[in-house]
Coordinates of C-alpha atoms and ligand atoms in Angstrom, one line a residue:
M23 CA -15.2 7.9 -30.4
K24 CA -17.8 7.3 -27.7
V25 CA -16.5 5.1 -24.8
K26 CA -18.9 2.3 -24.1
T27 CA -16.6 -0.5 -23.0
I28 CA -13.5 -0.1 -20.9
C29 CA -11.0 -2.7 -19.6
C30 CA -8.4 -2.7 -16.9
I31 CA -5.3 -4.9 -17.2
G32 CA -4.3 -5.8 -13.6
A33 CA -6.8 -7.0 -11.0
G34 CA -4.9 -6.1 -7.9
Y35 CA -5.3 -3.6 -5.0
V36 CA -5.6 -0.7 -7.5
G37 CA -7.3 -2.2 -10.5
G38 CA -9.9 -4.3 -8.7
P39 CA -11.5 -1.7 -6.3
T40 CA -11.2 1.2 -8.8
M41 CA -13.0 -0.7 -11.6
A42 CA -15.6 -2.0 -9.2
V43 CA -16.5 1.6 -8.3
I44 CA -16.4 2.8 -11.9
A45 CA -18.8 -0.1 -12.8
L46 CA -21.1 0.7 -9.9
K47 CA -21.3 4.4 -10.7
C48 CA -21.5 4.0 -14.5
P49 CA -24.0 1.3 -15.2
H50 CA -24.0 2.4 -18.9
L51 CA -20.4 1.2 -19.2
K52 CA -19.2 -2.3 -19.6
V53 CA -16.1 -2.8 -17.4
N54 CA -13.8 -5.8 -18.0
V55 CA -11.1 -6.4 -15.5
V56 CA -8.4 -8.8 -16.7
D57 CA -5.3 -10.4 -15.2
I58 CA -2.7 -13.0 -16.1
S59 CA -3.2 -14.7 -12.8
K60 CA -6.1 -17.2 -13.1
E61 CA -6.0 -17.7 -9.4
R62 CA -6.7 -14.0 -8.8
I63 CA -9.5 -13.8 -11.4
D64 CA -11.1 -17.0 -9.9
A65 CA -11.1 -15.3 -6.5
W66 CA -12.7 -12.1 -7.9
N67 CA -15.4 -14.4 -9.4
S68 CA -15.8 -16.4 -6.2
K69 CA -19.4 -16.8 -5.0
D70 CA -18.2 -16.3 -1.5
L71 CA -17.6 -12.6 -1.2
N72 CA -15.3 -13.2 1.8
S73 CA -12.9 -14.8 -0.7
L74 CA -12.2 -11.8 -2.9
P75 CA -8.4 -11.4 -3.3
V76 CA -8.5 -7.9 -1.9
Y77 CA -9.9 -7.1 1.5
E78 CA -11.3 -3.6 1.7
P79 CA -14.3 -2.4 3.9
G80 CA -17.3 -2.0 1.5
L81 CA -15.7 -3.7 -1.5
A82 CA -17.7 -6.9 -1.3
D83 CA -20.9 -4.9 -1.4
V84 CA -19.8 -2.9 -4.5
V85 CA -18.7 -6.2 -6.2
K86 CA -22.0 -7.8 -5.3
K87 CA -24.0 -5.0 -7.0
A88 CA -22.0 -4.7 -10.2
R89 CA -20.5 -8.1 -10.9
N90 CA -22.0 -9.8 -13.9
R91 CA -24.2 -6.7 -14.4
N92 CA -21.6 -4.5 -16.1
L93 CA -18.4 -5.7 -14.2
F94 CA -16.6 -8.8 -15.5
F95 CA -13.4 -10.5 -14.3
S96 CA -11.6 -12.6 -16.8
T97 CA -8.2 -13.9 -18.0
D98 CA -9.0 -13.2 -21.6
I99 CA -6.8 -10.1 -22.0
D100 CA -6.8 -10.0 -25.8
N101 CA -10.5 -10.1 -26.1
A102 CA -10.9 -7.4 -23.5
I103 CA -8.5 -5.1 -25.3
D104 CA -10.2 -5.7 -28.6
E105 CA -13.6 -4.9 -27.2
S106 CA -12.7 -1.7 -25.4
E107 CA -12.3 1.9 -26.5
M108 CA -10.4 2.8 -23.3
I109 CA -7.8 0.5 -21.6
F110 CA -6.5 1.2 -18.1
I111 CA -3.1 -0.3 -17.1
A112 CA -3.0 -1.1 -13.4
V113 CA -0.2 -3.7 -13.2
N114 CA 2.4 -3.7 -10.5
T115 CA 5.6 -1.6 -10.9
P116 CA 7.8 -2.9 -8.1
T117 CA 11.3 -1.5 -7.3
K118 CA 13.8 -3.1 -9.6
N119 CA 15.7 -5.9 -8.0
Y120 CA 18.3 -6.3 -10.8
G121 CA 20.4 -4.4 -13.2
E122 CA 20.6 -0.7 -13.9
G123 CA 18.7 1.3 -11.1
K124 CA 18.5 -1.8 -8.9
G125 CA 16.9 -1.0 -5.5
K126 CA 15.6 2.4 -6.7
A127 CA 14.1 2.5 -10.1
A128 CA 10.6 1.2 -10.9
D129 CA 10.5 -2.0 -12.9
L130 CA 8.5 -1.3 -15.9
K131 CA 8.6 -4.7 -17.5
Y132 CA 4.9 -5.4 -16.7
V133 CA 3.8 -2.1 -18.1
E134 CA 5.8 -2.6 -21.3
L135 CA 4.3 -6.1 -21.7
C136 CA 0.8 -4.6 -21.5
A137 CA 1.7 -1.9 -24.0
R138 CA 2.9 -4.6 -26.4
S139 CA -0.3 -6.7 -26.0
I140 CA -2.4 -3.6 -26.6
A141 CA -0.4 -2.7 -29.7
R142 CA -0.6 -6.3 -31.0
V143 CA -4.3 -6.8 -30.5
S144 CA -5.8 -3.3 -31.3
K145 CA -7.7 -3.0 -34.6
S146 CA -9.3 0.4 -33.7
D147 CA -8.3 3.6 -32.0
K148 CA -7.7 3.3 -28.2
I149 CA -7.3 5.6 -25.3
V150 CA -4.6 4.0 -23.0
V151 CA -4.7 5.2 -19.4
E152 CA -1.8 4.7 -17.0
K153 CA -3.2 3.9 -13.6
S154 CA -0.1 2.3 -12.0
T155 CA 2.3 4.7 -10.4
L156 CA 5.0 5.3 -12.9
P157 CA 8.2 7.3 -13.2
V158 CA 7.9 10.6 -15.0
R159 CA 7.9 10.3 -18.8
T160 CA 6.7 6.6 -18.8
A161 CA 3.8 7.7 -21.0
E162 CA 6.4 8.6 -23.6
A163 CA 7.8 5.1 -23.5
V164 CA 4.3 3.6 -23.6
Q165 CA 3.4 5.8 -26.6
T166 CA 6.6 4.7 -28.4
V167 CA 5.9 1.0 -27.9
L168 CA 2.3 1.5 -29.0
D169 CA 3.1 3.5 -32.1
S170 CA 6.1 1.4 -33.3
T171 CA 4.5 -2.0 -32.9
G172 CA 0.8 -1.2 -33.5
N173 CA -1.3 -1.8 -36.5
G174 CA -1.5 1.8 -37.6
V175 CA -4.3 2.7 -35.2
N176 CA -4.2 5.9 -33.1
F177 CA -3.3 5.6 -29.4
E178 CA -3.8 8.4 -27.0
V179 CA -2.0 7.9 -23.7
L180 CA -3.3 9.5 -20.5
S181 CA -2.0 9.5 -17.0
N182 CA -4.6 9.1 -14.3
P183 CA -2.8 8.2 -11.1
E184 CA -4.8 6.6 -8.3
F185 CA -4.7 8.3 -4.9
L186 CA -6.8 5.8 -2.9
A187 CA -5.3 4.5 0.3
E188 CA -5.8 0.9 1.2
G189 CA -8.2 0.2 4.0
T190 CA -10.3 3.1 2.9
A191 CA -10.2 2.5 -0.8
I192 CA -14.0 2.5 -1.4
E193 CA -14.6 5.5 0.7
D194 CA -11.7 7.3 -1.1
L195 CA -13.0 6.3 -4.5
F196 CA -16.5 7.5 -3.7
K197 CA -15.3 10.8 -2.4
S198 CA -11.9 11.6 -3.9
D199 CA -10.2 14.8 -2.9
R200 CA -9.3 15.1 -6.6
V201 CA -9.1 13.1 -9.8
L202 CA -6.0 13.9 -11.8
I203 CA -5.9 13.4 -15.5
G204 CA -2.8 14.2 -17.6
G205 CA -2.9 14.1 -21.4
Q206 CA -1.3 15.6 -24.5
Q207 CA -2.4 19.1 -25.2
S208 CA -3.2 18.3 -28.9
K209 CA -6.7 18.1 -30.3
N210 CA -6.8 14.3 -30.0
G211 CA -5.2 14.4 -26.5
K212 CA -7.8 16.9 -25.3
R213 CA -10.6 14.7 -26.7
A214 CA -9.2 11.7 -24.8
I215 CA -9.0 13.7 -21.6
S216 CA -12.6 14.8 -21.9
E217 CA -13.7 11.1 -22.4
L218 CA -12.1 10.2 -19.1
V219 CA -13.4 13.3 -17.4
N220 CA -16.9 12.2 -18.5
I221 CA -16.5 8.9 -16.8
Y222 CA -15.5 10.3 -13.4
A223 CA -18.1 13.1 -13.7
N224 CA -20.8 10.5 -13.1
W225 CA -20.0 10.9 -9.4
I226 CA -17.1 13.3 -8.8
P227 CA -17.9 17.1 -9.0
R228 CA -16.2 18.6 -12.0
E229 CA -14.3 21.1 -10.0
K230 CA -12.5 18.2 -8.3
I231 CA -11.3 16.8 -11.7
Y232 CA -8.0 18.5 -12.5
T233 CA -6.4 18.1 -15.9
T234 CA -2.8 18.7 -16.7
N235 CA -0.1 17.7 -19.1
V236 CA 1.1 14.1 -18.9
W237 CA 4.4 14.8 -17.2
S238 CA 2.8 16.9 -14.4
S239 CA 0.3 14.2 -13.7
E240 CA 2.9 11.4 -13.5
L241 CA 5.2 13.5 -11.3
S242 CA 2.4 14.7 -9.0
K243 CA 1.6 11.2 -7.9
L244 CA 5.2 10.6 -6.8
V245 CA 5.4 14.0 -5.1
A246 CA 2.1 13.5 -3.2
N247 CA 3.3 10.2 -1.8
A248 CA 6.7 11.6 -1.0
F249 CA 5.1 14.5 0.9
L250 CA 2.8 12.2 2.9
A251 CA 5.7 9.9 3.8
Q252 CA 7.9 12.8 4.7
R253 CA 5.4 13.9 7.3
I254 CA 5.5 10.5 8.9
S255 CA 9.3 10.4 8.9
S256 CA 9.4 13.9 10.3
I257 CA 7.2 13.0 13.3
N258 CA 9.0 9.7 13.7
S259 CA 12.3 11.5 13.9
I260 CA 10.8 13.7 16.6
S261 CA 9.6 10.6 18.5
A262 CA 13.2 9.7 19.2
I263 CA 13.8 13.1 20.8
C264 CA 10.6 12.8 22.8
E265 CA 11.8 9.5 24.2
A266 CA 15.0 11.1 25.4
T267 CA 13.1 14.0 27.0
E268 CA 9.9 14.4 28.8
A269 CA 8.0 15.5 25.7
D270 CA 5.1 13.3 24.4
V271 CA 5.0 12.9 20.6
E272 CA 1.2 12.8 20.5
E273 CA 1.0 16.1 22.3
V274 CA 3.7 17.6 20.0
A275 CA 1.8 16.3 16.9
T276 CA -1.4 17.7 18.1
A277 CA 0.1 21.1 19.0
V278 CA 1.9 21.3 15.7
G279 CA -1.0 20.0 13.6
M280 CA -3.4 22.7 15.1
D281 CA -1.6 25.2 13.0
S282 CA -3.9 25.3 10.0
R283 CA -0.9 25.8 7.7
I284 CA 0.4 22.4 8.8
G285 CA -2.8 20.4 9.5
S286 CA -3.3 17.4 11.7
K287 CA -3.3 14.5 9.3
F288 CA -0.4 12.1 8.7
L289 CA 1.4 13.1 11.9
K290 CA 0.8 9.8 13.7
S291 CA 4.1 8.5 14.9
S292 CA 4.5 4.7 14.4
V293 CA 7.0 1.9 14.0
G294 CA 7.4 3.1 10.4
F295 CA 5.3 3.4 7.3
G296 CA 4.8 0.4 5.1
G297 CA 2.7 -0.3 2.0
S298 CA 3.5 -0.8 -1.7
C299 CA 3.7 2.9 -2.5
F300 CA 5.6 5.1 -0.2
Q301 CA 9.0 3.5 -0.3
K302 CA 8.8 2.5 -3.9
D303 CA 7.7 6.0 -5.1
I304 CA 10.3 7.9 -3.0
L305 CA 13.1 5.6 -4.2
N306 CA 11.8 6.3 -7.7
L307 CA 12.0 10.0 -7.1
V308 CA 15.5 9.6 -5.6
Y309 CA 16.5 7.7 -8.8
I310 CA 15.0 10.3 -11.1
A311 CA 16.7 13.2 -9.3
Q312 CA 20.0 11.2 -9.4
S313 CA 19.6 10.5 -13.1
L314 CA 19.1 14.2 -13.7
G315 CA 22.3 15.0 -11.8
L316 CA 20.3 16.6 -9.0
N317 CA 22.2 14.9 -6.2
Q318 CA 21.2 17.3 -3.4
V319 CA 17.5 16.8 -4.3
S320 CA 18.0 13.0 -4.4
E321 CA 19.7 13.0 -1.0
Y322 CA 17.0 15.2 0.5
W323 CA 14.2 12.7 -0.3
H324 CA 16.4 9.7 0.5
Q325 CA 16.4 10.8 4.1
V326 CA 12.7 10.0 4.3
I327 CA 13.4 6.4 3.7
K328 CA 16.5 6.3 5.9
I329 CA 14.5 7.7 8.9
N330 CA 11.9 5.0 8.3
D331 CA 14.5 2.3 8.4
Y332 CA 16.0 3.8 11.5
Q333 CA 12.6 3.9 13.2
R334 CA 12.1 0.2 12.6
Q335 CA 15.6 -0.6 13.9
R336 CA 15.1 1.6 16.9
F337 CA 11.9 -0.2 17.8
A338 CA 13.4 -3.7 17.4
K339 CA 16.5 -2.6 19.5
K340 CA 14.2 -1.2 22.1
I341 CA 12.5 -4.7 22.4
M342 CA 15.9 -6.4 22.7
N343 CA 17.4 -4.0 25.2
S344 CA 14.3 -4.1 27.4
L345 CA 14.4 -7.9 27.5
F346 CA 17.7 -7.7 29.3
G347 CA 19.8 -7.5 26.1
T348 CA 19.0 -11.0 24.9
I349 CA 16.0 -12.5 23.1
S350 CA 17.7 -15.7 22.2
E351 CA 15.1 -18.5 22.3
K352 CA 12.6 -16.2 23.9
K353 CA 9.0 -16.3 22.7
I354 CA 7.8 -12.9 21.4
T355 CA 4.2 -12.3 20.3
L356 CA 3.5 -10.1 17.3
F357 CA 0.1 -8.6 16.9
G358 CA -0.5 -7.5 13.4
W359 CA 1.3 -8.2 10.1
A360 CA -0.6 -6.1 7.5
F361 CA 1.0 -2.7 6.8
K362 CA -2.0 -0.9 8.3
K363 CA -5.4 -1.9 9.6
N364 CA -8.4 -2.9 7.4
T365 CA -6.3 -4.4 4.7
N366 CA -4.8 -7.9 4.0
D367 CA -1.9 -6.3 2.1
T368 CA 1.5 -6.9 3.7
R369 CA 3.8 -5.3 1.2
E370 CA 6.7 -3.4 2.9
S371 CA 5.0 -3.8 6.2
S372 CA 7.2 -2.9 9.2
A373 CA 6.1 -6.3 10.7
I374 CA 8.4 -8.1 8.2
Y375 CA 11.4 -6.0 9.1
V376 CA 10.8 -6.1 12.9
A377 CA 10.2 -9.9 12.8
D378 CA 13.3 -10.3 10.7
M379 CA 15.5 -8.4 13.2
L380 CA 14.0 -10.4 16.2
I381 CA 14.6 -13.7 14.4
E382 CA 18.1 -12.7 13.5
N383 CA 18.7 -12.3 17.3
G384 CA 17.3 -15.7 18.1
A385 CA 13.7 -15.0 19.1
N386 CA 10.8 -17.4 18.5
I387 CA 8.0 -15.4 17.0
C388 CA 4.3 -16.2 17.5
A389 CA 2.4 -13.9 15.1
Y390 CA -1.3 -13.2 14.7
D391 CA -3.1 -10.9 12.2
P392 CA -6.9 -11.0 11.6
K393 CA -6.4 -10.9 7.8
V394 CA -3.0 -12.4 7.1
N395 CA -2.2 -16.1 7.1
E396 CA 1.0 -18.0 7.9
Q397 CA 1.9 -18.7 4.3
Q398 CA 1.9 -15.0 3.5
M399 CA 4.0 -14.1 6.6
L400 CA 6.6 -16.8 5.7
S401 CA 6.8 -15.7 2.1
D402 CA 7.3 -12.1 3.2
L403 CA 10.2 -13.2 5.4
D404 CA 11.7 -15.5 2.7
N405 CA 11.6 -12.6 0.2
L406 CA 14.1 -10.7 2.3
N407 CA 16.6 -13.5 1.5
N408 CA 18.3 -13.2 4.9
R409 CA 18.2 -16.9 5.8
T410 CA 16.7 -20.2 4.5
S411 CA 13.0 -20.8 4.4
D412 CA 13.4 -23.7 6.9
I413 CA 15.0 -21.4 9.5
N414 CA 12.2 -18.9 9.0
K415 CA 9.6 -21.6 9.3
T416 CA 11.1 -22.8 12.6
A417 CA 11.4 -19.2 14.0
L418 CA 8.0 -17.9 13.1
N419 CA 4.7 -19.5 13.9
F420 CA 1.2 -18.3 13.1
C421 CA -1.2 -18.4 16.1
P422 CA -4.9 -18.2 15.1
D423 CA -5.9 -17.5 18.7
P424 CA -4.4 -14.3 20.1
Y425 CA -4.6 -15.4 23.7
E426 CA -2.8 -18.7 22.9
A427 CA -0.2 -16.6 21.1
C428 CA 0.6 -14.9 24.4
K429 CA 1.1 -18.0 26.5
N430 CA 4.5 -17.8 28.2
S431 CA 5.6 -15.1 25.9
H432 CA 8.2 -12.5 27.1
A433 CA 6.6 -9.6 25.2
V434 CA 3.6 -8.5 23.1
V435 CA 4.6 -6.3 20.2
I436 CA 1.9 -4.4 18.4
I437 CA 2.7 -3.6 14.8
T438 CA -0.7 -3.0 13.1
E439 CA -3.4 -0.7 14.6
W440 CA -6.3 -3.3 14.2
D441 CA -9.2 -2.1 16.4
E442 CA -9.7 -5.6 17.9
F443 CA -6.4 -5.4 19.7
I444 CA -7.7 -2.5 21.8
N445 CA -10.6 -4.6 22.9
Y446 CA -8.7 -7.6 24.1
D447 CA -8.9 -8.7 27.7
W448 CA -5.5 -7.4 28.7
S449 CA -5.8 -8.7 32.3
K450 CA -6.2 -12.2 30.8
I451 CA -3.2 -11.6 28.6
Y452 CA -1.2 -10.3 31.6
N453 CA -1.8 -13.6 33.4
L454 CA -0.6 -15.6 30.3
L455 CA 2.7 -13.7 29.8
S456 CA 6.0 -14.5 31.3
K457 CA 6.9 -11.8 34.0
P458 CA 7.8 -9.0 33.9
A459 CA 5.0 -8.7 31.4
K460 CA 6.0 -6.3 28.6
I461 CA 4.1 -4.6 25.8
F462 CA 5.7 -2.7 22.9
D463 CA 3.0 -0.6 21.3
G464 CA 4.3 0.3 17.8
R465 CA 1.1 2.2 17.1
N466 CA 0.3 3.9 20.4
I467 CA -3.2 2.4 20.4
L468 CA -3.4 1.0 23.9
D469 CA -4.3 2.9 27.1
K470 CA -0.9 3.1 28.7
E471 CA -2.1 4.1 32.2
K472 CA -4.8 1.4 32.4
L473 CA -2.2 -1.3 31.4
K474 CA 0.3 0.0 33.9
V475 CA -2.4 -0.5 36.6
I476 CA -2.8 -4.1 35.5
G477 CA 1.0 -4.5 36.0
F478 CA 2.4 -4.2 32.5
E479 CA 5.6 -2.5 31.6
I480 CA 4.7 -0.7 28.4
Y481 CA 6.8 1.1 25.8
S482 CA 5.0 3.5 23.5
I483 CA 6.5 5.3 20.6
G484 CA 7.7 8.8 21.4
K485 CA 6.8 8.7 25.1
S486 CA 9.3 8.5 28.0
Ligands
UDX525 C1 -0.7 5.7 0.2 C2 -1.3 7.1 -0.1 O1 -2.0 7.6 1.1 C3 -2.3 7.0 -1.3 O2 -2.8 8.3 -1.6 C4 -1.6 6.4 -2.5 O3 -2.5 6.2 -3.5 C5 -0.9 5.1 -2.1 O4 -0.1 5.2 -1.0 P1 -1.5 3.5 1.4 O5 0.0 3.1 1.3 O6 -2.5 2.6 0.9 O7 -1.7 4.9 0.6 O8 -1.9 3.9 2.9 P2 -1.6 5.1 3.9 O9 -2.8 5.4 4.7 O10 -1.0 6.3 3.2 O11 -0.5 4.6 4.9 C6 0.8 4.2 4.5 C7 1.6 3.8 5.7 O12 1.9 5.0 6.6 C8 1.0 2.8 6.6 O13 1.9 1.9 7.1 C9 0.4 3.6 7.8 O14 0.2 2.9 8.9 C10 1.5 4.7 7.9 N1 1.1 5.9 8.6 C11 0.1 6.7 8.0 C12 1.7 6.3 9.7 O15 2.6 5.6 10.3 N2 1.4 7.5 10.3 C13 0.4 8.3 9.8 O16 0.1 9.4 10.4 C14 -0.3 7.9 8.6
ADP526 P1 -1.3 -2.8 -7.3 O1 -1.2 -2.5 -5.8 O2 -0.5 -1.8 -8.1 O3 -2.7 -3.0 -7.8 P2 -1.0 -5.7 -7.4 O4 0.3 -6.5 -7.3 O5 -2.0 -5.8 -6.3 O6 -0.5 -4.2 -7.5 O7 -1.7 -6.0 -8.8 C1 -1.1 -6.0 -10.0 C2 -1.8 -7.1 -10.9 O8 -1.3 -7.0 -12.2 C3 -1.5 -8.5 -10.4 O9 -2.7 -9.2 -10.1 C4 -0.7 -9.2 -11.6 O10 -1.0 -10.5 -11.8 C5 -1.2 -8.3 -12.8 N1 -0.3 -8.3 -13.9 C6 1.0 -8.0 -13.9 N2 1.5 -8.1 -15.2 C7 0.4 -8.3 -16.0 C8 0.2 -8.4 -17.4 N3 1.3 -8.3 -18.3 N4 -1.0 -8.7 -17.9 C9 -2.0 -8.8 -17.1 N5 -1.9 -8.7 -15.7 C10 -0.7 -8.5 -15.2

């Protein structure tokens, strides 16, 4: 089988950018990206490149070059499956919010639906590639669905987890640290692996393409995310000690990270990590360990999440305590809603949890983010199910003008490290705020000393 046409089911944060880069780097391949959401597909096809459903630096440029050349977005899933020799599954796998494994296990219903569609439609042999992050041994389940409901064609299931980080997706896809491909060690399995290796080898050096068995590949993705998140929780736990002593968390992180065995990355203390992957994948690992009867292992990884929750609560409490123990009916300005800079993704953002705690204590929030709108903010809050939509709507207002957002506010709270916040006219903001003017810098991006000179009282994470 020679792969000439591929398709990707799921046109989200993973499927969209990954396929756009494959199409750019492999002009000889036809790449179809399909999704059940017509709205999403229409946005991917939008003439206005600022209206793509995913905001990523450099993405619009890639889409501009490849779209309608060899990159196509459509809702015709069956046709795309039929036409392709290789099918990627990049649908969402959120944490289950019902039934067995509720709150921890990954919900595989979307993946299973894809497998069933592939089995129903396929008339020729296919390579099926798991792109979504999945619990270990999902490939086995996908294989079973394909084999038991298919039309007698041969399916080879590969695991090819995506390691891109949002905000730097295009850069990461261009220059991946590694590409991981897991497959069966049979003759057909090895042939399928080599087909996928050949695609990536168009731009990734071969020595960076690591092939393993399926289970190692699936597990490695969960473990990589767990290790990264663990570093953040580790430094965040130390930030609490720093605040109680005269240590400075940034100095500690630098000193510790200078040890080449430890390294300097992912040691930035913050209001807590967010994003669709870390929490979900660790909970998944916790669930897997528990299901295997490995309770100590499960509890070990669970602590990473618990420290993250604690950091968010600690930050919200700091705001309340500093505002004389009450924030009832006080206006508080939130700068940033996305889970990190350079993305419009808000999934599991600390902003949602901090805003929720402030609202619970009676505050009126005025929020601004350069890439997130009011509808998204309110739907994130509503999804927590802590109060009615009407109450959330009254308590949270989106302010498109950051200076307007600060007028008569009792505090400015920075949640996302957007560069533009650093460049604001902070003297002007000082004059607009209710006094004493307070800043809570959840990302340590502002120059504390300069702001103190202006007159601000400023709280930074992990600094006394
Ligand atoms: C992560 C992994 O990095 C990526 O490899 C995987 O494919 C998906 O999950 P992502 O969630 O997109 O990527 O972003 P990442 O840069 O890892 O940041 C996650 C969260 O941690 C963000 O909220 C970020 O602000 C926070 N963070 C990151 C810190 O608080 N401190 C740090 O030092 C680094
Ligand atoms: P991720 O960050 O993993 O890419 P997203 O939620 O951004 O997650 O994207 C997943 C996409 O998968 C969504 O656009 C959703 O509409 C799509 N999707 C989910 N289930 C199916 C399905 N059965 N068939 C096609 N697309 C699907």
